[in-house]
CSV table of N, CA, C and O in Angstrom, one decimal:
chain,number,residue,atom,x,y,z
A,7,MET,N,4.1,-70.9,47.0
A,7,MET,CA,4.4,-70.7,45.6
A,7,MET,C,5.9,-71.1,45.4
A,7,MET,O,6.8,-70.7,46.1
A,8,LEU,N,6.1,-71.9,44.3
A,8,LEU,CA,7.5,-72.3,44.0
A,8,LEU,C,8.2,-71.3,43.2
A,8,LEU,O,7.6,-70.8,42.2
A,9,ALA,N,9.4,-71.1,43.5
A,9,ALA,CA,10.3,-70.2,42.7
A,9,ALA,C,10.8,-70.9,41.5
A,9,ALA,O,11.2,-72.1,41.7
A,10,HIS,N,10.8,-70.3,40.4
A,10,HIS,CA,11.4,-71.0,39.2
A,10,HIS,C,12.8,-70.6,39.0
A,10,HIS,O,13.2,-69.5,39.2
A,11,ALA,N,13.6,-71.7,38.7
A,11,ALA,CA,15.0,-71.4,38.4
A,11,ALA,C,15.2,-70.7,37.1
A,11,ALA,O,14.4,-70.8,36.2
A,12,PRO,N,16.2,-69.8,37.1
A,12,PRO,CA,16.4,-69.1,35.8
A,12,PRO,C,16.7,-70.1,34.7
A,12,PRO,O,17.4,-71.1,34.9
A,13,ARG,N,16.1,-69.8,33.5
A,13,ARG,CA,16.3,-70.7,32.4
A,13,ARG,C,17.6,-70.3,31.7
A,13,ARG,O,18.0,-69.1,31.6
A,14,SER,N,18.3,-71.3,31.2
A,14,SER,CA,19.5,-71.1,30.4
A,14,SER,C,19.1,-70.6,29.0
A,14,SER,O,18.0,-70.9,28.5
A,15,PRO,N,20.0,-69.8,28.4
A,15,PRO,CA,19.6,-69.3,27.0
A,15,PRO,C,19.4,-70.5,26.1
A,15,PRO,O,20.1,-71.5,26.3
A,16,PRO,N,18.5,-70.4,25.1
A,16,PRO,CA,18.3,-71.5,24.2
A,16,PRO,C,19.6,-71.9,23.5
A,16,PRO,O,20.4,-71.1,23.2
A,17,GLY,N,19.8,-73.2,23.4
A,17,GLY,CA,20.9,-73.7,22.7
A,17,GLY,C,22.1,-74.0,23.7
A,17,GLY,O,23.0,-74.7,23.3
A,18,ARG,N,22.1,-73.4,24.8
A,18,ARG,CA,23.3,-73.5,25.7
A,18,ARG,C,23.3,-74.9,26.5
A,18,ARG,O,24.3,-75.5,26.7
A,19,VAL,N,22.1,-75.4,26.8
A,19,VAL,CA,22.0,-76.6,27.6
A,19,VAL,C,22.5,-77.8,26.8
A,19,VAL,O,23.3,-78.6,27.3
A,20,PRO,N,22.1,-78.0,25.5
A,20,PRO,CA,22.6,-79.1,24.7
A,20,PRO,C,24.2,-79.0,24.6
A,20,PRO,O,24.8,-80.0,24.6
A,21,VAL,N,24.7,-77.8,24.4
A,21,VAL,CA,26.1,-77.7,24.3
A,21,VAL,C,26.8,-78.0,25.6
A,21,VAL,O,27.9,-78.7,25.6
A,22,PHE,N,26.2,-77.6,26.7
A,22,PHE,CA,26.8,-78.0,28.0
A,22,PHE,C,26.8,-79.5,28.2
A,22,PHE,O,27.7,-80.1,28.7
A,23,VAL,N,25.6,-80.1,27.8
A,23,VAL,CA,25.5,-81.6,27.9
A,23,VAL,C,26.6,-82.3,27.0
A,23,VAL,O,27.3,-83.2,27.5
A,24,ALA,N,26.8,-81.7,25.8
A,24,ALA,CA,27.9,-82.3,25.0
A,24,ALA,C,29.3,-82.1,25.7
A,24,ALA,O,30.1,-83.0,25.6
A,25,THR,N,29.5,-81.0,26.3
A,25,THR,CA,30.7,-80.8,27.1
A,25,THR,C,30.9,-81.8,28.1
A,25,THR,O,32.0,-82.4,28.3
A,26,VAL,N,29.9,-82.1,28.9
A,26,VAL,CA,30.0,-83.1,30.0
A,26,VAL,C,30.2,-84.5,29.4
A,26,VAL,O,31.1,-85.2,29.9
A,27,VAL,N,29.4,-84.8,28.4
A,27,VAL,CA,29.6,-86.2,27.8
A,27,VAL,C,31.0,-86.4,27.2
A,27,VAL,O,31.6,-87.4,27.5
A,28,LEU,N,31.4,-85.4,26.4
A,28,LEU,CA,32.8,-85.6,25.8
A,28,LEU,C,33.8,-85.6,26.9
A,28,LEU,O,34.8,-86.4,26.8
A,29,SER,N,33.7,-84.8,27.9
A,29,SER,CA,34.7,-84.8,29.0
A,29,SER,C,34.8,-86.1,29.7
A,29,SER,O,35.8,-86.6,30.0
A,30,VAL,N,33.6,-86.7,30.0
A,30,VAL,CA,33.6,-87.9,30.8
A,30,VAL,C,34.1,-89.1,29.9
A,30,VAL,O,34.9,-89.9,30.3
A,31,LEU,N,33.7,-89.1,28.6
A,31,LEU,CA,34.1,-90.2,27.7
A,31,LEU,C,35.6,-90.1,27.5
A,31,LEU,O,36.3,-91.2,27.6
A,32,LEU,N,36.2,-89.0,27.3
A,32,LEU,CA,37.6,-88.8,27.1
A,32,LEU,C,38.4,-89.2,28.4
A,32,LEU,O,39.4,-89.8,28.4
A,33,ALA,N,37.8,-88.7,29.5
A,33,ALA,CA,38.4,-89.0,30.8
A,33,ALA,C,38.5,-90.5,31.1
A,33,ALA,O,39.5,-91.0,31.5
A,34,VAL,N,37.4,-91.2,30.8
A,34,VAL,CA,37.4,-92.7,31.1
A,34,VAL,C,38.4,-93.3,30.1
A,34,VAL,O,39.2,-94.2,30.6
A,35,ALA,N,38.4,-92.9,28.9
A,35,ALA,CA,39.4,-93.6,27.9
A,35,ALA,C,40.8,-93.3,28.3
A,35,ALA,O,41.6,-94.3,28.3
A,36,PHE,N,41.2,-92.1,28.7
A,36,PHE,CA,42.6,-91.8,29.0
A,36,PHE,C,42.9,-92.3,30.4
A,36,PHE,O,44.1,-92.5,30.7
A,37,LEU,N,42.0,-92.4,31.3
A,37,LEU,CA,42.3,-93.0,32.6
A,37,LEU,C,42.7,-94.4,32.4
A,37,LEU,O,43.6,-94.9,33.0
A,38,ALA,N,41.9,-95.1,31.5
A,38,ALA,CA,42.2,-96.5,31.3
A,38,ALA,C,43.5,-96.7,30.6
A,38,ALA,O,44.4,-97.6,31.0
A,39,THR,N,43.8,-96.0,29.5
A,39,THR,CA,45.1,-96.2,28.8
A,39,THR,C,46.3,-95.7,29.6
A,39,THR,O,47.3,-96.3,29.6
A,40,GLY,N,46.1,-94.6,30.4
A,40,GLY,CA,47.2,-94.1,31.2
A,40,GLY,C,47.5,-95.1,32.3
A,40,GLY,O,48.7,-95.4,32.6
A,41,ALA,N,46.4,-95.6,33.0
A,41,ALA,CA,46.6,-96.6,34.0
A,41,ALA,C,47.3,-97.9,33.5
A,41,ALA,O,48.2,-98.5,34.2
A,42,ALA,N,47.0,-98.3,32.3
A,42,ALA,CA,47.6,-99.5,31.7
A,42,ALA,C,49.1,-99.2,31.5
A,42,ALA,O,49.9,-100.1,31.7
A,43,LYS,N,49.4,-98.0,31.0
A,43,LYS,CA,50.8,-97.7,30.8
A,43,LYS,C,51.6,-97.7,32.2
A,43,LYS,O,52.7,-98.2,32.3
A,44,LEU,N,51.0,-97.1,33.2
A,44,LEU,CA,51.6,-97.0,34.5
A,44,LEU,C,51.7,-98.4,35.1
A,44,LEU,O,52.7,-98.7,35.8
A,45,ALA,N,50.8,-99.3,34.9
A,45,ALA,CA,50.8,-100.6,35.4
A,45,ALA,C,51.8,-101.5,34.7
A,45,ALA,O,52.2,-102.6,35.2
A,46,GLY,N,52.3,-101.1,33.6
A,46,GLY,CA,53.3,-101.9,32.8
A,46,GLY,C,52.7,-103.1,32.2
A,46,GLY,O,53.4,-104.1,32.0
A,47,LEU,N,51.4,-103.0,31.7
A,47,LEU,CA,50.8,-104.2,31.1
A,47,LEU,C,51.6,-104.6,29.8
A,47,LEU,O,52.1,-103.7,29.1
A,48,ARG,N,51.6,-105.8,29.5
A,48,ARG,CA,52.4,-106.4,28.4
A,48,ARG,C,52.1,-105.6,27.1
A,48,ARG,O,53.1,-105.2,26.4
A,49,PRO,N,50.8,-105.4,26.7
A,49,PRO,CA,50.6,-104.7,25.4
A,49,PRO,C,51.2,-103.3,25.4
A,49,PRO,O,51.6,-102.8,24.3
A,50,MET,N,51.2,-102.7,26.5
A,50,MET,CA,51.8,-101.3,26.6
A,50,MET,C,53.3,-101.4,26.4
A,50,MET,O,53.9,-100.6,25.8
A,51,ARG,N,53.9,-102.4,27.1
A,51,ARG,CA,55.4,-102.6,26.9
A,51,ARG,C,55.7,-102.9,25.5
A,51,ARG,O,56.7,-102.4,24.9
A,52,ASP,N,54.9,-103.7,24.9
A,52,ASP,CA,55.2,-104.1,23.5
A,52,ASP,C,55.0,-102.9,22.5
A,52,ASP,O,55.9,-102.7,21.6
A,53,ASN,N,54.0,-102.1,22.8
A,53,ASN,CA,53.8,-100.9,22.0
A,53,ASN,C,55.0,-99.9,22.1
A,53,ASN,O,55.4,-99.3,21.1
A,54,ALA,N,55.4,-99.7,23.3
A,54,ALA,CA,56.6,-98.8,23.6
A,54,ALA,C,57.8,-99.3,22.9
A,54,ALA,O,58.5,-98.5,22.2
A,55,ALA,N,58.1,-100.6,22.9
A,55,ALA,CA,59.2,-101.2,22.2
A,55,ALA,C,59.1,-101.0,20.7
A,55,ALA,O,60.1,-100.6,20.0
A,56,HIS,N,57.9,-101.3,20.2
A,56,HIS,CA,57.7,-101.1,18.8
A,56,HIS,C,57.9,-99.7,18.3
A,56,HIS,O,58.5,-99.5,17.2
A,57,LEU,N,57.5,-98.7,19.1
A,57,LEU,CA,57.7,-97.3,18.7
A,57,LEU,C,59.0,-96.8,19.1
A,57,LEU,O,59.3,-95.6,18.9
A,58,GLY,N,59.9,-97.6,19.7
A,58,GLY,CA,61.2,-97.2,20.1
A,58,GLY,C,61.3,-96.3,21.3
A,58,GLY,O,62.3,-95.5,21.5
A,59,PHE,N,60.4,-96.4,22.2
A,59,PHE,CA,60.4,-95.7,23.5
A,59,PHE,C,60.9,-96.5,24.6
A,59,PHE,O,60.5,-97.7,24.8
A,60,PRO,N,61.8,-96.0,25.4
A,60,PRO,CA,62.2,-96.7,26.6
A,60,PRO,C,61.0,-96.7,27.5
A,60,PRO,O,60.2,-95.7,27.5
A,61,TYR,N,60.8,-97.7,28.3
A,61,TYR,CA,59.5,-97.9,29.0
A,61,TYR,C,59.3,-96.7,30.0
A,61,TYR,O,58.2,-96.3,30.2
A,62,PRO,N,60.3,-96.2,30.7
A,62,PRO,CA,60.1,-95.1,31.6
A,62,PRO,C,59.5,-93.9,30.9
A,62,PRO,O,58.6,-93.2,31.5
A,63,ALA,N,59.9,-93.6,29.7
A,63,ALA,CA,59.3,-92.5,28.9
A,63,ALA,C,57.8,-92.8,28.6
A,63,ALA,O,57.0,-91.9,28.6
A,64,TRP,N,57.6,-94.1,28.3
A,64,TRP,CA,56.2,-94.5,28.0
A,64,TRP,C,55.3,-94.3,29.2
A,64,TRP,O,54.1,-93.9,29.1
A,65,ARG,N,55.9,-94.6,30.4
A,65,ARG,CA,55.1,-94.4,31.6
A,65,ARG,C,54.8,-92.9,31.8
A,65,ARG,O,53.8,-92.5,32.4
A,66,GLY,N,55.8,-92.1,31.4
A,66,GLY,CA,55.6,-90.6,31.5
A,66,GLY,C,54.4,-90.2,30.7
A,66,GLY,O,53.6,-89.3,31.1
A,67,ILE,N,54.2,-90.8,29.5
A,67,ILE,CA,53.0,-90.6,28.7
A,67,ILE,C,51.7,-91.0,29.5
A,67,ILE,O,50.7,-90.3,29.5
A,68,GLY,N,51.8,-92.1,30.2
A,68,GLY,CA,50.7,-92.6,31.0
A,68,GLY,C,50.4,-91.6,32.1
A,68,GLY,O,49.2,-91.3,32.4
A,69,VAL,N,51.4,-91.0,32.7
A,69,VAL,CA,51.2,-89.9,33.7
A,69,VAL,C,50.4,-88.8,33.1
A,69,VAL,O,49.4,-88.2,33.6
A,70,LEU,N,50.8,-88.4,31.9
A,70,LEU,CA,50.1,-87.3,31.2
A,70,LEU,C,48.7,-87.6,30.9
A,70,LEU,O,47.8,-86.8,31.0
A,71,GLU,N,48.4,-88.9,30.5
A,71,GLU,CA,47.1,-89.3,30.2
A,71,GLU,C,46.2,-89.3,31.4
A,71,GLU,O,45.0,-88.8,31.4
A,72,VAL,N,46.7,-89.8,32.5
A,72,VAL,CA,45.9,-89.8,33.8
A,72,VAL,C,45.7,-88.3,34.2
A,72,VAL,O,44.6,-88.0,34.7
A,73,ALA,N,46.7,-87.5,34.1
A,73,ALA,CA,46.6,-86.1,34.5
A,73,ALA,C,45.5,-85.4,33.6
A,73,ALA,O,44.7,-84.6,34.1
A,74,ALA,N,45.5,-85.7,32.4
A,74,ALA,CA,44.5,-85.1,31.4
A,74,ALA,C,43.1,-85.6,31.8
A,74,ALA,O,42.2,-84.8,31.8
A,75,ALA,N,43.0,-86.8,32.2
A,75,ALA,CA,41.7,-87.4,32.6
A,75,ALA,C,41.2,-86.6,33.8
A,75,ALA,O,40.0,-86.2,33.8
A,76,ALA,N,42.0,-86.5,34.8
A,76,ALA,CA,41.7,-85.7,36.0
A,76,ALA,C,41.3,-84.3,35.6
A,76,ALA,O,40.3,-83.7,36.1
A,77,GLY,N,42.1,-83.7,34.8
A,77,GLY,CA,41.9,-82.3,34.4
A,77,GLY,C,40.6,-82.1,33.7
A,77,GLY,O,39.9,-81.1,33.8
A,78,LEU,N,40.2,-83.1,32.8
A,78,LEU,CA,38.9,-83.0,32.1
A,78,LEU,C,37.7,-83.0,33.1
A,78,LEU,O,36.8,-82.3,33.0
A,79,LEU,N,37.8,-83.9,34.1
A,79,LEU,CA,36.8,-84.0,35.1
A,79,LEU,C,36.7,-82.8,36.0
A,79,LEU,O,35.6,-82.2,36.3
A,80,VAL,N,37.8,-82.4,36.6
A,80,VAL,CA,37.9,-81.2,37.4
A,80,VAL,C,37.5,-79.9,36.6
A,80,VAL,O,36.9,-79.0,37.1
A,81,GLY,N,37.8,-80.0,35.3
A,81,GLY,CA,37.5,-78.9,34.4
A,81,GLY,C,36.0,-78.7,34.2
A,81,GLY,O,35.6,-77.6,33.7
A,82,LEU,N,35.2,-79.6,34.6
A,82,LEU,CA,33.8,-79.4,34.5
A,82,LEU,C,33.4,-78.4,35.6
A,82,LEU,O,32.3,-77.7,35.4
A,83,ALA,N,34.1,-78.2,36.6
A,83,ALA,CA,33.9,-77.2,37.7
A,83,ALA,C,34.7,-76.0,37.4
A,83,ALA,O,34.3,-74.9,37.8
A,84,TRP,N,35.9,-76.1,36.9
A,84,TRP,CA,36.8,-75.0,36.6
A,84,TRP,C,37.3,-75.1,35.2
A,84,TRP,O,38.2,-75.8,34.9
A,85,ALA,N,36.6,-74.3,34.3
A,85,ALA,CA,36.7,-74.4,32.9
A,85,ALA,C,38.2,-74.3,32.4
A,85,ALA,O,38.6,-75.0,31.5
A,86,PRO,N,39.0,-73.4,32.9
A,86,PRO,CA,40.4,-73.3,32.4
A,86,PRO,C,41.2,-74.6,32.5
A,86,PRO,O,42.0,-74.9,31.6
A,87,LEU,N,41.0,-75.3,33.5
A,87,LEU,CA,41.7,-76.6,33.6
A,87,LEU,C,41.2,-77.6,32.6
A,87,LEU,O,42.0,-78.3,32.0
A,88,GLY,N,39.9,-77.6,32.3
A,88,GLY,CA,39.3,-78.5,31.3
A,88,GLY,C,39.8,-78.1,29.9
A,88,GLY,O,40.2,-79.0,29.1
A,89,VAL,N,40.0,-76.9,29.6
A,89,VAL,CA,40.5,-76.4,28.3
A,89,VAL,C,42.0,-76.8,28.2
A,89,VAL,O,42.4,-77.4,27.2
A,90,ALA,N,42.7,-76.6,29.3
A,90,ALA,CA,44.2,-77.0,29.2
A,90,ALA,C,44.3,-78.5,29.0
A,90,ALA,O,45.2,-78.9,28.2
A,91,ALA,N,43.5,-79.3,29.7
A,91,ALA,CA,43.6,-80.7,29.5
A,91,ALA,C,43.2,-81.2,28.1
A,91,ALA,O,43.9,-82.0,27.5
A,92,ALA,N,42.2,-80.6,27.6
A,92,ALA,CA,41.8,-80.9,26.2
A,92,ALA,C,42.8,-80.5,25.2
A,92,ALA,O,43.1,-81.3,24.2
A,93,VAL,N,43.4,-79.3,25.3
A,93,VAL,CA,44.5,-78.9,24.4
A,93,VAL,C,45.7,-79.9,24.6
A,93,VAL,O,46.3,-80.3,23.6
A,94,GLY,N,46.0,-80.3,25.8
A,94,GLY,CA,47.1,-81.3,26.0
A,94,GLY,C,46.8,-82.6,25.3
A,94,GLY,O,47.7,-83.2,24.7
A,95,LEU,N,45.6,-83.0,25.3
A,95,LEU,CA,45.2,-84.3,24.7
A,95,LEU,C,45.3,-84.2,23.2
A,95,LEU,O,45.7,-85.1,22.5
A,96,VAL,N,44.9,-83.0,22.6
A,96,VAL,CA,45.0,-82.8,21.2
A,96,VAL,C,46.4,-83.0,20.8
A,96,VAL,O,46.8,-83.7,19.8
A,97,LEU,N,47.3,-82.3,21.5
A,97,LEU,CA,48.8,-82.3,21.2
A,97,LEU,C,49.3,-83.7,21.3
A,97,LEU,O,50.1,-84.2,20.5
A,98,LEU,N,49.0,-84.4,22.4
A,98,LEU,CA,49.4,-85.8,22.7
A,98,LEU,C,49.0,-86.7,21.6
A,98,LEU,O,49.8,-87.5,21.1
A,99,MET,N,47.7,-86.6,21.2
A,99,MET,CA,47.2,-87.6,20.2
A,99,MET,C,47.7,-87.3,18.8
A,99,MET,O,47.9,-88.2,18.0
A,100,LEU,N,48.0,-86.0,18.5
A,100,LEU,CA,48.6,-85.7,17.2
A,100,LEU,C,50.0,-86.2,17.1
A,100,LEU,O,50.4,-86.8,16.1
A,101,GLY,N,50.7,-86.1,18.3
A,101,GLY,CA,52.1,-86.7,18.3
A,101,GLY,C,52.0,-88.2,18.2
A,101,GLY,O,52.9,-88.8,17.5
A,102,ALA,N,51.0,-88.8,18.8
A,102,ALA,CA,50.9,-90.3,18.7
A,102,ALA,C,50.6,-90.7,17.2
A,102,ALA,O,51.2,-91.6,16.7
A,103,ALA,N,49.8,-89.9,16.6
A,103,ALA,CA,49.4,-90.2,15.2
A,103,ALA,C,50.7,-90.1,14.3
A,103,ALA,O,50.9,-91.0,13.4
A,104,VAL,N,51.4,-89.0,14.5
A,104,VAL,CA,52.7,-88.8,13.7
A,104,VAL,C,53.6,-90.0,13.9
A,104,VAL,O,54.2,-90.5,13.0
A,105,LEU,N,53.8,-90.4,15.2
A,105,LEU,CA,54.7,-91.5,15.5
A,105,LEU,C,54.2,-92.8,14.8
A,105,LEU,O,55.1,-93.5,14.3
A,106,HIS,N,53.0,-93.1,14.8
A,106,HIS,CA,52.5,-94.3,14.2
A,106,HIS,C,52.7,-94.2,12.7
A,106,HIS,O,53.1,-95.2,12.0
A,107,LEU,N,52.5,-93.0,12.1
A,107,LEU,CA,52.7,-92.8,10.6
A,107,LEU,C,54.2,-93.0,10.3
A,107,LEU,O,54.5,-93.6,9.3
A,108,ARG,N,55.0,-92.5,11.1
A,108,ARG,CA,56.5,-92.6,10.9
A,108,ARG,C,56.9,-94.1,10.9
A,108,ARG,O,57.9,-94.5,10.2
A,109,HIS,N,56.2,-94.9,11.7
A,109,HIS,CA,56.6,-96.3,11.8
A,109,HIS,C,55.8,-97.1,10.8
A,109,HIS,O,55.8,-98.4,10.8
A,110,ARG,N,55.1,-96.5,9.9
A,110,ARG,CA,54.2,-97.1,8.9
A,110,ARG,C,53.3,-98.1,9.5
A,110,ARG,O,53.1,-99.2,8.9
A,111,ASP,N,52.7,-97.8,10.6
A,111,ASP,CA,51.7,-98.7,11.2
A,111,ASP,C,50.4,-98.7,10.4
A,111,ASP,O,50.1,-97.7,9.7
A,112,ALA,N,49.7,-99.7,10.6
A,112,ALA,CA,48.4,-99.8,9.9
A,112,ALA,C,47.4,-98.8,10.4
A,112,ALA,O,47.6,-98.2,11.5
A,113,ALA,N,46.4,-98.5,9.6
A,113,ALA,CA,45.4,-97.5,10.0
A,113,ALA,C,44.8,-97.8,11.3
A,113,ALA,O,44.4,-96.9,12.1
A,114,GLY,N,44.6,-99.1,11.6
A,114,GLY,CA,44.0,-99.4,12.9
A,114,GLY,C,44.8,-99.0,14.1
A,114,GLY,O,44.2,-98.9,15.2
A,115,GLN,N,46.0,-98.7,13.9
A,115,GLN,CA,46.9,-98.2,15.0
A,115,GLN,C,47.0,-96.6,15.0
A,115,GLN,O,47.2,-96.0,16.0
A,116,THR,N,46.7,-96.0,13.8
A,116,THR,CA,46.9,-94.6,13.7
A,116,THR,C,45.5,-93.9,13.9
A,116,THR,O,45.5,-92.8,14.5
A,117,VAL,N,44.5,-94.4,13.4
A,117,VAL,CA,43.2,-93.8,13.4
A,117,VAL,C,42.7,-93.5,14.8
A,117,VAL,O,42.1,-92.4,15.0
A,118,PRO,N,42.8,-94.4,15.8
A,118,PRO,CA,42.3,-94.0,17.1
A,118,PRO,C,43.0,-92.8,17.7
A,118,PRO,O,42.2,-92.0,18.3
A,119,SER,N,44.2,-92.5,17.4
A,119,SER,CA,44.9,-91.3,17.9
A,119,SER,C,44.2,-90.1,17.3
A,119,SER,O,43.9,-89.1,17.9
A,120,LEU,N,43.9,-90.2,16.0
A,120,LEU,CA,43.3,-89.1,15.3
A,120,LEU,C,41.9,-88.9,15.7
A,120,LEU,O,41.4,-87.7,15.9
A,121,ALA,N,41.2,-90.0,16.0
A,121,ALA,CA,39.8,-89.9,16.5
A,121,ALA,C,39.7,-89.2,17.9
A,121,ALA,O,38.9,-88.4,18.1
A,122,PHE,N,40.7,-89.6,18.7
A,122,PHE,CA,40.7,-89.0,20.1
A,122,PHE,C,41.1,-87.5,20.0
A,122,PHE,O,40.6,-86.7,20.7
A,123,ALA,N,42.0,-87.2,19.1
A,123,ALA,CA,42.3,-85.8,18.9
A,123,ALA,C,41.1,-85.0,18.4
A,123,ALA,O,40.8,-83.9,18.9
A,124,LEU,N,40.3,-85.6,17.5
A,124,LEU,CA,39.1,-84.9,17.0
A,124,LEU,C,38.1,-84.7,18.1
A,124,LEU,O,37.5,-83.7,18.2
A,125,LEU,N,37.9,-85.7,18.9
A,125,LEU,CA,37.0,-85.6,20.1
A,125,LEU,C,37.4,-84.5,21.0
A,125,LEU,O,36.6,-83.7,21.5
A,126,ALA,N,38.7,-84.4,21.2
A,126,ALA,CA,39.2,-83.3,22.1
A,126,ALA,C,39.0,-82.0,21.5
A,126,ALA,O,38.6,-81.0,22.2
A,127,VAL,N,39.1,-81.9,20.2
A,127,VAL,CA,38.8,-80.6,19.5
A,127,VAL,C,37.4,-80.3,19.6
A,127,VAL,O,37.0,-79.1,19.8
A,128,LEU,N,36.5,-81.3,19.4
A,128,LEU,CA,35.1,-81.1,19.6
A,128,LEU,C,34.7,-80.6,21.0
A,128,LEU,O,33.9,-79.7,21.2
A,129,LEU,N,35.4,-81.1,21.9
A,129,LEU,CA,35.2,-80.7,23.3
A,129,LEU,C,35.6,-79.2,23.5
A,129,LEU,O,34.9,-78.4,24.1
A,130,LEU,N,36.7,-78.8,22.8
A,130,LEU,CA,37.1,-77.4,22.9
A,130,LEU,C,36.1,-76.5,22.2
A,130,LEU,O,35.8,-75.4,22.7
A,131,VAL,N,35.5,-76.9,21.1
A,131,VAL,CA,34.5,-76.2,20.4
A,131,VAL,C,33.3,-76.1,21.3
A,131,VAL,O,32.7,-75.0,21.5
A,132,ALA,N,32.9,-77.2,21.9
A,132,ALA,CA,31.7,-77.1,22.8
A,132,ALA,C,31.9,-76.2,24.0
A,132,ALA,O,31.0,-75.4,24.4
A,133,ARG,N,33.1,-76.2,24.5
A,133,ARG,CA,33.5,-75.3,25.6
A,133,ARG,C,33.4,-73.8,25.2
A,133,ARG,O,32.9,-73.0,25.9
A,134,ALA,N,33.8,-73.6,24.0
A,134,ALA,CA,33.8,-72.2,23.5
A,134,ALA,C,32.4,-71.7,23.3
A,134,ALA,O,32.1,-70.5,23.4
A,135,LEU,N,31.5,-72.7,23.0
A,135,LEU,CA,30.1,-72.3,22.7
A,135,LEU,C,29.2,-72.3,23.9
A,135,LEU,O,28.1,-71.8,23.9
A,136,SER,N,29.7,-72.9,25.0
A,136,SER,CA,28.9,-72.9,26.2
A,136,SER,C,29.1,-71.8,27.2
A,136,SER,O,30.0,-71.0,27.1
C-alpha cells in the first residue's frame, strides 16, 4: 500500500507557486542587469553617465542586484533571506524610479523600475500568504 503525502491546506499551493515563479523571474532579470553593470557594457556606462553616477558606484548597484538575485533563489529554501532580498529590490527600484523622474526621463525609462518594485511587493505578499 502506498502512503499518501500530507496535503497542503487549500489555497497554499497556488500561492507557493506564485512565490517560486516571482522569485525566479526577478532573479533572472536582476542577475542579467547586475551582470551587465559589472561587465561594464556600453549601455550601462551610458546610463550611469546620464544619471550622474561615477561608474564604480554603478557597479556597486550591479553587485546589489546580483546579490538580490542570489538571495531570492536561496530564499526559496530559507524564507528570511528571500524576504530581505525582495525588500532590498523594492527599495532599489523605488530609488531608481525617483532618479529617473528627477532627470525627467521618459516613461519608458521610469516605468520598468516601478514595475519591478511592484513585482517585488507582490512577491512579499505571496510570501506572507504562504
